[in-house]
Coordinates of C-alpha atoms in Angstrom, one line a residue:
M30 CA -51.4 13.1 57.8
A31 CA -48.3 10.9 57.2
E32 CA -48.8 7.1 57.4
S33 CA -45.9 5.0 58.6
H34 CA -45.1 1.6 56.9
A35 CA -42.6 -1.1 57.6
F36 CA -40.3 -2.2 54.8
Q37 CA -40.7 -5.7 53.4
A38 CA -38.3 -8.1 55.3
D39 CA -35.9 -8.5 52.4
V40 CA -35.8 -4.8 51.8
A41 CA -35.0 -4.2 55.5
R42 CA -32.1 -6.7 55.2
L43 CA -30.9 -5.0 52.0
L44 CA -31.0 -1.5 53.6
E45 CA -29.1 -2.7 56.6
L46 CA -26.3 -3.7 54.2
M47 CA -26.6 -0.5 52.2
V48 CA -26.5 1.8 55.3
H49 CA -23.7 0.1 57.2
S50 CA -21.6 -2.1 55.0
V51 CA -21.4 -1.5 51.3
Y52 CA -19.2 1.5 50.4
S53 CA -16.8 0.4 47.7
E54 CA -18.8 1.4 44.6
R55 CA -21.1 4.2 45.8
D56 CA -21.2 5.9 42.4
I57 CA -23.8 3.4 41.1
F58 CA -26.5 5.1 43.1
L59 CA -26.6 8.0 40.6
R60 CA -26.7 5.7 37.6
E61 CA -29.6 3.8 39.2
L62 CA -31.7 6.9 40.0
V63 CA -31.1 8.4 36.6
S64 CA -32.1 5.0 35.0
N65 CA -35.3 5.0 37.1
G66 CA -36.1 8.5 35.9
A67 CA -35.6 7.5 32.3
D68 CA -37.9 4.5 32.8
A69 CA -40.6 6.8 34.2
C70 CA -40.3 9.0 31.1
E71 CA -40.5 6.1 28.8
K72 CA -43.7 4.9 30.5
L73 CA -45.3 8.3 30.2
R74 CA -44.3 8.4 26.5
Y75 CA -46.2 5.2 26.0
E76 CA -49.2 6.3 28.0
A77 CA -49.4 9.5 26.0
L78 CA -50.0 7.6 22.8
S79 CA -53.5 6.9 23.9
H80 CA -53.8 10.0 26.2
P81 CA -52.0 12.9 24.5
A82 CA -53.2 15.4 27.1
L83 CA -50.9 13.9 29.7
I84 CA -47.8 15.6 28.1
E85 CA -49.6 18.4 26.2
S86 CA -48.2 21.1 28.5
D87 CA -44.7 19.7 28.6
P88 CA -43.9 17.3 25.7
N89 CA -40.1 17.3 26.1
F90 CA -38.8 14.8 28.6
L91 CA -35.9 15.7 30.8
I92 CA -34.0 14.5 33.8
I93 CA -32.4 17.2 36.0
V94 CA -29.8 16.5 38.6
S95 CA -29.5 19.5 41.1
L96 CA -26.9 20.2 43.8
D97 CA -27.4 22.3 46.9
K98 CA -24.3 22.5 49.1
S99 CA -25.9 24.6 51.8
A100 CA -28.7 22.1 52.3
R101 CA -26.3 19.1 51.5
T102 CA -28.9 17.7 49.1
L103 CA -28.6 16.0 45.7
T104 CA -31.9 15.9 43.8
V105 CA -32.7 13.7 40.7
A106 CA -35.9 15.0 39.1
D107 CA -37.8 13.7 36.1
N108 CA -41.0 14.7 34.3
G109 CA -42.1 11.2 33.7
I110 CA -45.2 9.2 34.8
G111 CA -44.9 9.9 38.5
M112 CA -46.4 7.7 41.3
S113 CA -49.6 7.4 43.4
A114 CA -49.5 6.6 47.1
A115 CA -50.1 2.9 46.2
D116 CA -47.2 3.0 43.7
L117 CA -44.9 4.5 46.4
A118 CA -45.8 1.7 48.9
E119 CA -45.3 -1.0 46.2
S120 CA -42.3 0.3 44.4
L121 CA -40.3 1.8 47.3
G122 CA -41.3 -0.7 50.1
T123 CA -40.8 -4.1 48.5
I124 CA -38.6 -5.9 46.0
A125 CA -40.7 -7.7 43.5
R126 CA -37.8 -9.1 41.6
S127 CA -37.2 -12.9 42.1
G128 CA -33.9 -14.1 43.6
T129 CA -33.9 -11.4 46.3
R130 CA -33.1 -13.7 49.1
A131 CA -30.3 -15.6 47.3
F132 CA -28.8 -12.2 46.4
L133 CA -28.9 -11.1 50.0
D134 CA -27.4 -14.4 51.2
R135 CA -24.5 -13.9 48.8
L136 CA -24.0 -10.3 49.8
E137 CA -23.9 -11.1 53.5
A138 CA -21.5 -13.9 52.9
K139 CA -18.9 -11.5 51.3
D140 CA -16.3 -9.4 53.1
N141 CA -18.5 -6.3 53.3
A142 CA -15.5 -4.0 53.4
A143 CA -14.5 -5.2 50.0
I144 CA -17.8 -6.1 48.4
A145 CA -17.5 -7.0 44.8
K146 CA -19.1 -4.3 42.7
D147 CA -20.5 -6.7 40.2
L148 CA -22.6 -8.4 42.9
I149 CA -24.6 -5.1 43.3
G150 CA -24.8 -4.5 39.6
Q151 CA -25.9 -8.0 38.8
F152 CA -28.9 -7.7 41.0
G153 CA -29.7 -4.1 40.0
I154 CA -30.7 -2.8 43.5
G155 CA -31.8 0.5 42.0
F156 CA -33.4 3.0 44.4
Y157 CA -32.1 1.4 47.6
S158 CA -28.5 2.0 46.6
A159 CA -29.0 5.7 47.4
F160 CA -28.9 4.8 51.1
M161 CA -25.2 4.2 50.7
V162 CA -24.7 8.0 50.5
A163 CA -27.9 9.4 52.0
E164 CA -28.9 9.6 55.7
R165 CA -32.4 10.4 54.6
I166 CA -34.3 10.3 51.3
D167 CA -37.5 12.2 50.4
V168 CA -39.4 11.4 47.3
E169 CA -41.9 14.1 46.0
T170 CA -44.1 12.8 43.3
R171 CA -47.3 13.5 41.3
R172 CA -48.7 11.0 38.9
A173 CA -49.3 12.5 35.4
G174 CA -53.0 13.4 34.9
T175 CA -53.9 13.6 38.6
D176 CA -54.5 16.3 41.1
E177 CA -52.8 14.5 44.0
A178 CA -49.2 14.5 45.1
H179 CA -47.4 12.6 47.8
L180 CA -44.2 12.7 49.9
W181 CA -42.4 9.4 50.7
S182 CA -39.7 9.7 53.3
S183 CA -37.3 7.3 55.1
D184 CA -34.0 7.1 56.9
G185 CA -33.5 3.5 55.7
K186 CA -33.8 2.1 59.3
G187 CA -36.8 -0.1 58.9
T188 CA -39.8 2.2 58.2
F189 CA -41.0 4.8 55.7
S190 CA -43.8 7.3 55.7
I191 CA -46.2 8.5 53.0
A192 CA -48.0 11.8 53.3
P193 CA -50.1 14.1 51.1
L194 CA -48.0 16.8 49.4
P195 CA -49.5 20.2 48.6
L196 CA -49.7 20.7 44.8
E197 CA -47.8 23.9 45.0
A198 CA -44.8 22.1 46.5
A199 CA -45.0 19.1 44.1
P200 CA -43.7 18.7 40.6
A201 CA -46.2 19.4 37.8
R202 CA -45.8 15.7 37.0
G203 CA -43.1 13.2 37.7
T204 CA -40.8 12.6 40.6
R205 CA -38.1 14.4 42.6
V206 CA -35.8 12.1 44.6
I207 CA -34.0 14.3 47.2
L208 CA -31.0 12.8 48.9
H209 CA -29.9 14.3 52.2
L210 CA -26.2 13.3 52.0
K211 CA -24.1 11.8 54.7
E212 CA -21.1 13.8 56.0
E213 CA -18.7 11.5 54.2
A214 CA -20.5 11.8 50.9
G215 CA -19.6 15.4 50.3
E216 CA -17.9 14.6 46.9
Y217 CA -21.4 14.2 45.4
L218 CA -22.0 17.9 46.0
E219 CA -19.1 18.8 43.6
P220 CA -20.4 19.7 40.1
A221 CA -17.3 18.3 38.3
R222 CA -17.6 15.0 40.2
V223 CA -21.3 14.5 39.5
E224 CA -20.8 15.5 35.8
Q225 CA -18.0 12.9 35.5
I226 CA -20.3 10.2 36.9
L227 CA -23.2 11.2 34.7
R228 CA -21.1 11.3 31.5
E229 CA -19.4 8.0 32.4
H230 CA -22.5 6.0 33.5
S231 CA -25.6 7.6 31.9
S232 CA -24.6 9.1 28.6
A233 CA -26.5 6.5 26.7
I234 CA -29.8 7.0 28.5
A235 CA -32.5 7.8 25.9
V236 CA -33.7 10.9 27.8
P237 CA -31.7 14.1 28.0
I238 CA -29.9 14.9 31.3
A239 CA -29.2 18.4 32.7
L240 CA -27.2 19.5 35.7
V241 CA -28.0 22.4 38.0
E242 CA -24.6 23.1 39.7
S243 CA -26.0 25.1 42.6
L244 CA -29.2 26.7 43.9
G245 CA -30.4 29.4 41.5
K246 CA -28.4 28.4 38.5
E247 CA -29.9 27.4 35.1
P248 CA -29.8 23.7 34.1
R249 CA -26.9 22.8 31.8
R250 CA -27.5 20.1 29.3
L251 CA -25.0 17.2 29.5
T252 CA -26.5 14.6 27.2
D253 CA -28.9 14.9 24.2
G254 CA -30.9 11.7 25.0
S255 CA -30.7 10.3 21.5
A256 CA -31.1 6.5 21.5
L257 CA -27.7 4.9 21.0
W258 CA -29.2 2.1 18.7
T259 CA -30.5 4.7 16.3
K260 CA -26.9 5.9 15.5
P261 CA -24.7 4.3 12.8
K262 CA -22.3 1.8 14.2
S263 CA -19.4 3.9 12.9
A264 CA -20.6 6.8 15.2
V265 CA -20.6 4.7 18.4
S266 CA -17.4 4.0 20.3
A267 CA -16.6 0.8 22.1
E268 CA -16.8 2.7 25.4
E269 CA -20.3 4.0 24.6
Y270 CA -21.5 0.5 23.7
A271 CA -20.0 -0.8 27.0
E272 CA -21.7 1.9 29.1
F273 CA -25.0 1.3 27.4
Y274 CA -24.7 -2.4 28.1
R275 CA -24.0 -1.7 31.8
N276 CA -27.1 0.5 32.0
L277 CA -29.2 -2.1 30.2
S278 CA -28.0 -5.1 32.1
S279 CA -27.2 -3.6 35.6
Q280 CA -23.8 -5.3 35.4
F281 CA -20.3 -3.8 35.7
D282 CA -18.4 -6.2 33.4
E283 CA -17.5 -5.8 29.7
P284 CA -19.8 -7.5 27.2
A285 CA -18.3 -10.6 25.6
L286 CA -20.0 -9.8 22.3
T287 CA -21.8 -6.7 21.0
L288 CA -24.2 -6.9 18.1
H289 CA -25.7 -3.9 16.4
W290 CA -27.6 -4.2 13.1
R291 CA -30.6 -2.8 11.2
A292 CA -32.9 -5.3 9.4
E293 CA -34.5 -4.1 6.2
G294 CA -36.8 -5.7 3.8
R295 CA -40.2 -7.2 4.6
H296 CA -39.9 -5.9 8.2
E297 CA -37.7 -3.0 9.4
Y298 CA -36.2 -3.0 12.9
T299 CA -33.0 -2.2 14.7
V300 CA -31.3 -4.4 17.3
L301 CA -28.6 -3.7 19.8
A302 CA -27.7 -6.9 21.7
F303 CA -25.0 -7.9 24.2
V304 CA -23.7 -11.2 25.4
P305 CA -22.6 -10.5 29.0
G306 CA -19.0 -11.1 30.1
S307 CA -20.2 -12.9 33.2
R308 CA -23.3 -14.7 34.4
P309 CA -26.3 -12.5 35.3
F310 CA -27.5 -13.1 38.9
D311 CA -30.9 -14.4 37.8
L312 CA -29.6 -16.7 35.0
F313 CA -31.1 -19.8 36.6
D314 CA -34.3 -18.2 37.9
S315 CA -37.2 -20.6 37.5
A316 CA -39.2 -18.1 35.3
R317 CA -36.5 -18.4 32.6
K318 CA -37.4 -14.9 31.2
G319 CA -35.1 -12.8 29.1
R320 CA -34.3 -9.1 29.4
G321 CA -35.4 -7.7 26.1
K322 CA -36.7 -4.1 25.7
L323 CA -39.1 -3.6 22.8
Y324 CA -39.5 -0.2 21.3
V325 CA -41.9 0.8 18.5
R326 CA -40.6 3.9 16.7
H327 CA -38.4 4.8 19.7
V328 CA -41.3 4.4 22.2
L329 CA -40.8 1.8 24.8
V330 CA -43.7 -0.6 24.8
A331 CA -42.4 -3.6 26.9
E332 CA -39.4 -3.7 29.3
D333 CA -39.3 -7.5 29.5
A334 CA -40.5 -8.5 26.0
E335 CA -40.4 -12.2 25.1
I336 CA -38.1 -11.6 22.1
L337 CA -35.7 -14.4 22.8
P338 CA -36.4 -18.1 23.8
G339 CA -35.5 -19.2 27.3
W340 CA -32.2 -20.8 26.1
L341 CA -30.9 -17.3 25.0
R342 CA -32.2 -15.5 28.1
F343 CA -28.7 -14.3 29.1
V344 CA -28.6 -12.0 26.0
R345 CA -29.5 -8.4 26.9
L346 CA -31.0 -6.5 24.0
V347 CA -33.1 -3.6 22.6
V348 CA -35.3 -4.1 19.6
D349 CA -36.8 -1.0 17.9
S350 CA -39.4 -1.7 15.2
A351 CA -40.9 0.6 12.6
D352 CA -43.6 -1.9 11.7
L353 CA -45.4 -2.9 14.9
P354 CA -48.5 -0.9 15.8
L355 CA -48.6 1.5 18.7
N356 CA -52.3 1.8 19.1
V357 CA -52.9 -1.7 20.5
S358 CA -52.0 -3.3 23.8
R359 CA -48.6 -4.8 24.6
E360 CA -50.1 -8.2 24.6
M361 CA -51.6 -7.8 21.1
I362 CA -48.2 -6.5 19.9
Q363 CA -46.4 -9.5 21.2
S364 CA -48.9 -11.9 19.7
S365 CA -48.8 -10.4 16.2
A366 CA -47.3 -12.1 13.1
V367 CA -44.9 -9.2 12.6
F368 CA -43.5 -9.7 16.1
A369 CA -43.1 -13.4 15.6
A370 CA -41.2 -12.7 12.4
I371 CA -38.9 -10.2 14.2
K372 CA -38.3 -12.8 17.0
K373 CA -37.3 -15.4 14.5
G374 CA -35.0 -13.0 12.7
V375 CA -33.3 -11.8 15.9
V376 CA -32.7 -15.4 17.2
N377 CA -31.3 -16.5 13.8
R378 CA -28.9 -13.6 13.7
I379 CA -27.7 -14.1 17.3
V380 CA -27.0 -17.8 16.6
Q381 CA -25.1 -16.8 13.4
E382 CA -23.0 -14.3 15.3
L383 CA -22.2 -16.8 18.1
T384 CA -21.2 -19.3 15.4
K385 CA -18.9 -16.7 13.8
L386 CA -17.4 -15.9 17.2
A387 CA -16.8 -19.6 17.8
E388 CA -14.9 -19.9 14.5
T389 CA -12.9 -16.7 14.7
D390 CA -12.2 -16.2 18.4
A391 CA -12.1 -19.5 20.2
E392 CA -10.8 -18.1 23.4
T393 CA -13.6 -15.6 23.8
Y394 CA -16.2 -18.1 22.8
S395 CA -14.8 -20.6 25.3
K396 CA -15.6 -18.1 28.0
V397 CA -19.1 -17.5 26.6
W398 CA -19.8 -21.3 26.6
A399 CA -18.4 -21.7 30.2
N400 CA -20.8 -19.0 31.4
F401 CA -23.9 -19.9 29.3
G402 CA -23.4 -23.3 27.8
A403 CA -25.7 -24.9 30.4
V404 CA -28.5 -22.5 29.3
M405 CA -27.8 -22.8 25.5
K406 CA -28.1 -26.6 25.8
E407 CA -31.7 -26.1 26.8
G408 CA -32.3 -25.3 23.1
L409 CA -31.2 -28.8 22.2
Y410 CA -34.3 -30.0 24.0
E411 CA -36.7 -27.2 23.2
D412 CA -35.8 -26.0 19.7
P413 CA -35.4 -29.0 17.3
E414 CA -35.4 -26.6 14.3
R415 CA -32.1 -25.1 15.5
R416 CA -30.6 -28.3 17.0
D417 CA -28.0 -28.7 14.3
A418 CA -26.8 -25.1 14.7
L419 CA -26.7 -25.5 18.5
F420 CA -24.7 -28.8 18.1
A421 CA -22.1 -26.8 16.2
L422 CA -22.0 -24.3 19.1
A423 CA -21.9 -26.9 21.8
R424 CA -18.6 -27.6 23.7
F425 CA -18.3 -30.7 25.8
T426 CA -16.2 -32.1 28.6
T427 CA -15.2 -35.6 27.6
T428 CA -12.9 -38.4 28.9
A429 CA -10.4 -37.1 26.3
D430 CA -10.9 -33.4 27.2
L431 CA -11.6 -32.5 30.8
E432 CA -11.4 -28.7 30.0
G433 CA -14.8 -28.7 28.3
K434 CA -13.7 -27.5 24.8
R435 CA -14.5 -30.6 22.8
K436 CA -16.7 -30.2 19.7
L437 CA -18.9 -33.0 18.4
S438 CA -17.0 -32.8 15.1
D439 CA -13.8 -33.5 17.0
Y440 CA -15.5 -36.4 18.7
L441 CA -16.5 -37.9 15.4
A442 CA -13.0 -37.5 14.0
S443 CA -11.7 -39.7 16.8
L444 CA -14.2 -42.6 16.5
R445 CA -12.8 -46.0 17.1
P446 CA -13.1 -48.8 14.5
N447 CA -16.6 -50.3 14.5
Q448 CA -17.9 -47.5 16.8
T449 CA -21.5 -46.5 15.6
A450 CA -22.7 -44.3 18.5
I451 CA -21.7 -41.2 20.5
Y452 CA -21.5 -42.4 24.1
Y453 CA -22.3 -40.2 27.0
L454 CA -22.6 -40.3 30.8
T455 CA -24.9 -38.0 32.7
G456 CA -24.5 -36.9 36.3
D457 CA -24.1 -33.8 38.5
D458 CA -20.3 -33.5 38.9
I459 CA -17.5 -33.8 36.4
A460 CA -15.0 -35.3 38.9
R461 CA -17.5 -38.0 40.0
L462 CA -18.5 -38.7 36.3
D463 CA -14.8 -39.1 35.3
A464 CA -14.3 -41.6 38.2
S465 CA -17.4 -43.7 37.3
P466 CA -16.8 -47.4 37.0
Q467 CA -19.1 -47.6 34.0
L468 CA -16.4 -45.9 32.0
E469 CA -13.7 -48.5 32.6
G470 CA -14.5 -50.8 29.6
F471 CA -14.8 -47.7 27.3
R472 CA -11.4 -46.4 28.4
A473 CA -9.9 -49.9 27.8
R474 CA -11.0 -49.7 24.2
G475 CA -10.1 -46.0 23.7
I476 CA -13.7 -44.9 23.3
E477 CA -14.3 -41.3 24.1
V478 CA -17.3 -40.5 26.3
L479 CA -19.2 -37.2 26.7
L480 CA -19.4 -36.2 30.4
L481 CA -22.7 -34.3 30.9
P482 CA -23.0 -32.6 34.3
D483 CA -26.0 -30.3 33.7
P484 CA -29.7 -31.3 34.5
I485 CA -30.8 -30.4 31.0
D486 CA -28.4 -33.0 29.6
A487 CA -30.5 -35.8 30.8
F488 CA -33.4 -34.5 28.7
W489 CA -31.9 -33.4 25.4
V490 CA -30.0 -36.7 24.8
T491 CA -33.4 -38.5 24.9
T492 CA -34.9 -36.3 22.1
A493 CA -31.9 -35.7 19.9
V494 CA -32.1 -38.3 17.0
G495 CA -28.3 -38.1 16.6
Y496 CA -25.5 -36.1 15.1
E497 CA -24.1 -36.8 11.6
G498 CA -25.7 -40.2 11.5
K499 CA -24.4 -41.3 14.9
T500 CA -26.9 -41.9 17.7
F501 CA -26.4 -40.9 21.3
K502 CA -26.1 -43.8 23.7
S503 CA -25.8 -43.8 27.5
V504 CA -23.0 -45.8 29.0
T505 CA -25.3 -46.5 32.0
Q506 CA -28.3 -48.0 30.1
G507 CA -28.7 -51.4 28.6
A508 CA -25.9 -53.7 27.4
A509 CA -22.6 -52.0 26.7
D510 CA -22.5 -53.3 23.2
I511 CA -18.8 -52.5 22.7
E512 CA -17.4 -56.0 22.1
S513 CA -16.9 -55.3 18.4
I514 CA -14.6 -52.3 19.2
P515 CA -11.0 -53.6 19.6
P516 CA -9.2 -52.9 22.9
K517 CA -6.3 -50.4 22.9
E518 CA -2.9 -51.8 22.3
G519 CA -1.7 -53.5 25.5
E520 CA -5.2 -54.0 27.0
A521 CA -6.6 -57.4 27.7
P522 CA -8.7 -59.1 24.9
A523 CA -12.4 -59.4 25.2
D524 CA -13.7 -61.7 28.0
E525 CA -14.7 -65.3 27.4
A526 CA -18.1 -66.7 28.3
P527 CA -18.7 -66.8 32.1
S528 CA -17.6 -69.9 34.0
A529 CA -20.0 -72.3 35.6
A530 CA -19.0 -71.0 39.1
L531 CA -19.7 -67.5 38.0
A532 CA -23.0 -68.4 36.5
T533 CA -24.0 -70.0 39.8
L534 CA -22.9 -66.9 41.7
L535 CA -24.9 -64.6 39.4
A536 CA -28.1 -66.7 39.9
L537 CA -27.6 -66.6 43.7
M538 CA -27.0 -62.8 43.6
K539 CA -30.1 -62.3 41.5
Q540 CA -32.1 -64.3 44.1
V541 CA -30.6 -62.3 47.1
L542 CA -31.3 -58.9 45.3
E543 CA -34.7 -59.8 43.7
D544 CA -36.4 -56.8 45.5
A545 CA -33.7 -54.4 44.6
A546 CA -32.3 -55.3 41.2
S547 CA -34.0 -56.3 38.0
D548 CA -31.1 -58.5 36.9
V549 CA -27.5 -59.4 37.8
R550 CA -25.2 -60.1 34.9
A551 CA -21.5 -60.3 33.9
S552 CA -20.3 -56.9 32.7
K553 CA -18.6 -55.9 29.4
R554 CA -17.9 -52.4 30.6
L555 CA -16.0 -53.0 33.9
S556 CA -12.2 -53.6 34.0
E557 CA -11.2 -52.5 37.5
S558 CA -14.3 -52.1 39.8
P559 CA -16.2 -55.1 41.1
A560 CA -19.6 -53.9 40.1
C561 CA -21.8 -51.1 38.8
L562 CA -25.4 -50.3 38.2
V563 CA -27.0 -49.6 34.9
A564 CA -30.6 -48.9 33.7
P565 CA -32.5 -51.6 31.9
E566 CA -32.4 -51.5 28.1
Y567 CA -35.8 -49.8 27.8
G568 CA -37.0 -47.0 30.0
F569 CA -35.2 -43.9 31.5
D570 CA -31.5 -43.4 31.9
R571 CA -30.7 -43.5 35.7
R572 CA -29.9 -39.8 35.9
L573 CA -33.1 -38.8 34.2
E574 CA -35.1 -41.1 36.4
R575 CA -33.7 -39.5 39.5
I576 CA -34.5 -36.0 38.2
L577 CA -38.1 -37.0 37.4
A578 CA -38.5 -38.7 40.8
E579 CA -37.2 -35.7 42.7
H580 CA -39.8 -33.5 40.9
G581 CA -42.7 -35.9 41.6
Q582 CA -42.9 -37.0 37.9
L583 CA -42.5 -40.7 38.6
K584 CA -44.6 -42.8 41.0
S585 CA -41.8 -45.4 41.4
A586 CA -38.3 -45.9 40.1
S587 CA -37.4 -48.9 38.1
K588 CA -35.1 -51.5 39.5
P589 CA -31.5 -51.2 38.1
V590 CA -29.4 -53.9 36.7
L591 CA -26.3 -54.9 38.7
E592 CA -23.3 -55.7 36.5
V593 CA -20.3 -57.5 38.1
N594 CA -16.8 -57.8 36.8
P595 CA -16.0 -61.5 36.3
K596 CA -12.3 -60.9 36.5
H597 CA -12.3 -58.9 39.8
P598 CA -10.6 -60.7 42.7
L599 CA -13.7 -60.1 44.9
I600 CA -16.1 -61.7 42.4
T601 CA -13.9 -64.7 41.6
A602 CA -13.3 -65.3 45.3
L603 CA -17.0 -65.0 46.0
A604 CA -17.8 -67.5 43.2
G605 CA -15.6 -70.0 44.9
H606 CA -17.5 -69.6 48.2
V607 CA -21.0 -70.3 46.8
G608 CA -22.7 -72.9 49.0
Q609 CA -20.5 -71.9 52.0
G610 CA -22.3 -69.7 54.6
A611 CA -25.4 -68.4 52.9
D612 CA -25.9 -65.5 55.4
A613 CA -22.3 -64.3 55.1
L614 CA -22.5 -64.5 51.3
S615 CA -25.8 -62.6 51.4
D616 CA -24.1 -59.8 53.4
V617 CA -21.3 -59.5 50.8
V618 CA -23.8 -59.4 47.9
W619 CA -25.8 -56.6 49.5
L620 CA -22.6 -54.7 50.3
I621 CA -21.5 -55.0 46.6
F622 CA -24.9 -53.6 45.6
D623 CA -24.8 -50.7 48.0
E624 CA -21.2 -49.9 47.0
A625 CA -22.4 -49.6 43.4
R626 CA -25.1 -47.2 44.6
L627 CA -22.5 -45.1 46.5
M628 CA -20.4 -44.9 43.3
D629 CA -23.4 -43.6 41.5
G630 CA -23.8 -40.8 44.1
E631 CA -26.8 -42.5 45.8
K632 CA -27.3 -43.6 49.4
P633 CA -27.3 -47.3 50.5
T634 CA -30.6 -49.0 50.1
D635 CA -31.0 -49.2 54.0
A636 CA -28.4 -47.3 56.0
A637 CA -29.0 -49.3 59.2
R638 CA -28.8 -52.7 57.5
F639 CA -25.8 -51.5 55.5
A640 CA -24.0 -50.7 58.7
A641 CA -25.0 -54.0 60.3
R642 CA -23.8 -56.0 57.3
L643 CA -20.5 -54.1 57.1
T644 CA -19.9 -54.7 60.8
R645 CA -20.6 -58.5 60.4
V646 CA -18.3 -58.8 57.4
L647 CA -15.5 -56.9 59.1
T648 CA -15.9 -58.9 62.3
N649 CA -15.7 -62.2 60.3
A650 CA -12.6 -61.0 58.5
V651 CA -10.8 -60.0 61.7
E652 CA -11.7 -63.3 63.5
Q653 CA -10.4 -65.3 60.5
R654 CA -7.0 -63.6 60.9
K655 CA -6.6 -64.7 64.6

């Protein structure tokens, strides 16, 4: 008896979009179903290593696509692992992959009549894409080694059913996905059209594919199923590499970099790796896992092997080893010394190839960095061993280069006389960073400053000892320490010691702000703004402190230092009013402090009091003009 089930909420939303809205790139459904069939065959190939009887009667894996015009069905069948009833409910009723809701939100926000094809591909919607062309889907399946078969069926409108299937009607093992095509999807019943799609999108699949053009005809082999990475580079075309990349990554773009090599010596393995041409949808997923397929002598042993560190998770790759054992668990394989050596070799080679790309094709590398630089910089924090190599790969936005193409070697070449540090400013927005008052004194002296907008920047600068003997120094922490660097030609000379009036004002401001600021002092870094906030000499940079506080890693934030510009008209006028109207003066001092917070992207200390003080100051100003 059939049991009815409701789709998971996110699946229901996805199906609604598939059934009613997304029609621009329907061909992908066939690629996704064939890929699923190939995965099922790979899983059985692995299971058969420890249970050979599972494939004894049929050791040759095959995917067959069958067309039946009279019944208006397209069937994709495989002789892979198959599914149990529980597998059907889990695999075809939910989406386990993280980022589902964000994907759906983006999909719904698009113009559905012209949905971008890469959005579907980046997420890899797999089986559910078939509802773009099918009014109903039946899945007949029998798990290898069992005597039970099941039928899954749905019209994609919120529910699905699972029922027992008589063994005589079921495949000997594996799965048949039967699409009952919509009226407007008749093109997928034409053999030439289906063959074109299969050759274009699935020719690199490592399982042979055959086509049955009509009911009663014999299967015609379309692909040989040989693994692309086992072929010599000279025997693989750029188009074949690109199509394999699309199948591997579930993206529709062109790879920015393709790497194919065979390592020989102490350990033998083959690698086929791709740097995507655009950001994968899950690039910033909190799990930070890569997408590496691990094969041992052409047998898939892990679909998401931890071959690459998190800072290279954007690379899509296949590694096929001849040295790893097949008769142990996946976990034991990935914890072996041989696997560790392979990982190290693969990472080193990818870094070398990225370095070569940066040196020989700056335009292409610039795009790679724009897409993945924020991820690669995680390695500056996590991988000290490769920090120098990553510094050579890094490109920065600076006050001298807002396009983000500045190398650290370029920065060092433009150091000012007496400059002993590499200065940086962290934040969350380039435009706001570039407008920061803390930069004014540095600009006046022609000192270039790195503008670091990514969250990871606040961390790696604290652990990096330096670069080529120059330390990294925040422009928002401690004293500016730039008096020894001469101003640019035409700029004012260094400030003299504060006047007595200013010293009195600073003492008063420190008293007014004693609960909010750790110190108030004359600034060496300001030339235009009246004030700014900096972190104390010892402790966390202000950006890092905010990040740690947001994530509950700090019990309380430290009090910042308020620096004031001794030459600003507001400060000089205020110094002249010390002793006149203490309350009014206190209001102005607090407004200066809150203005500095606003310039840092923070809220006023107390919004209600800020508004009240501002009202009083404006009222006094207007009344004095009467």
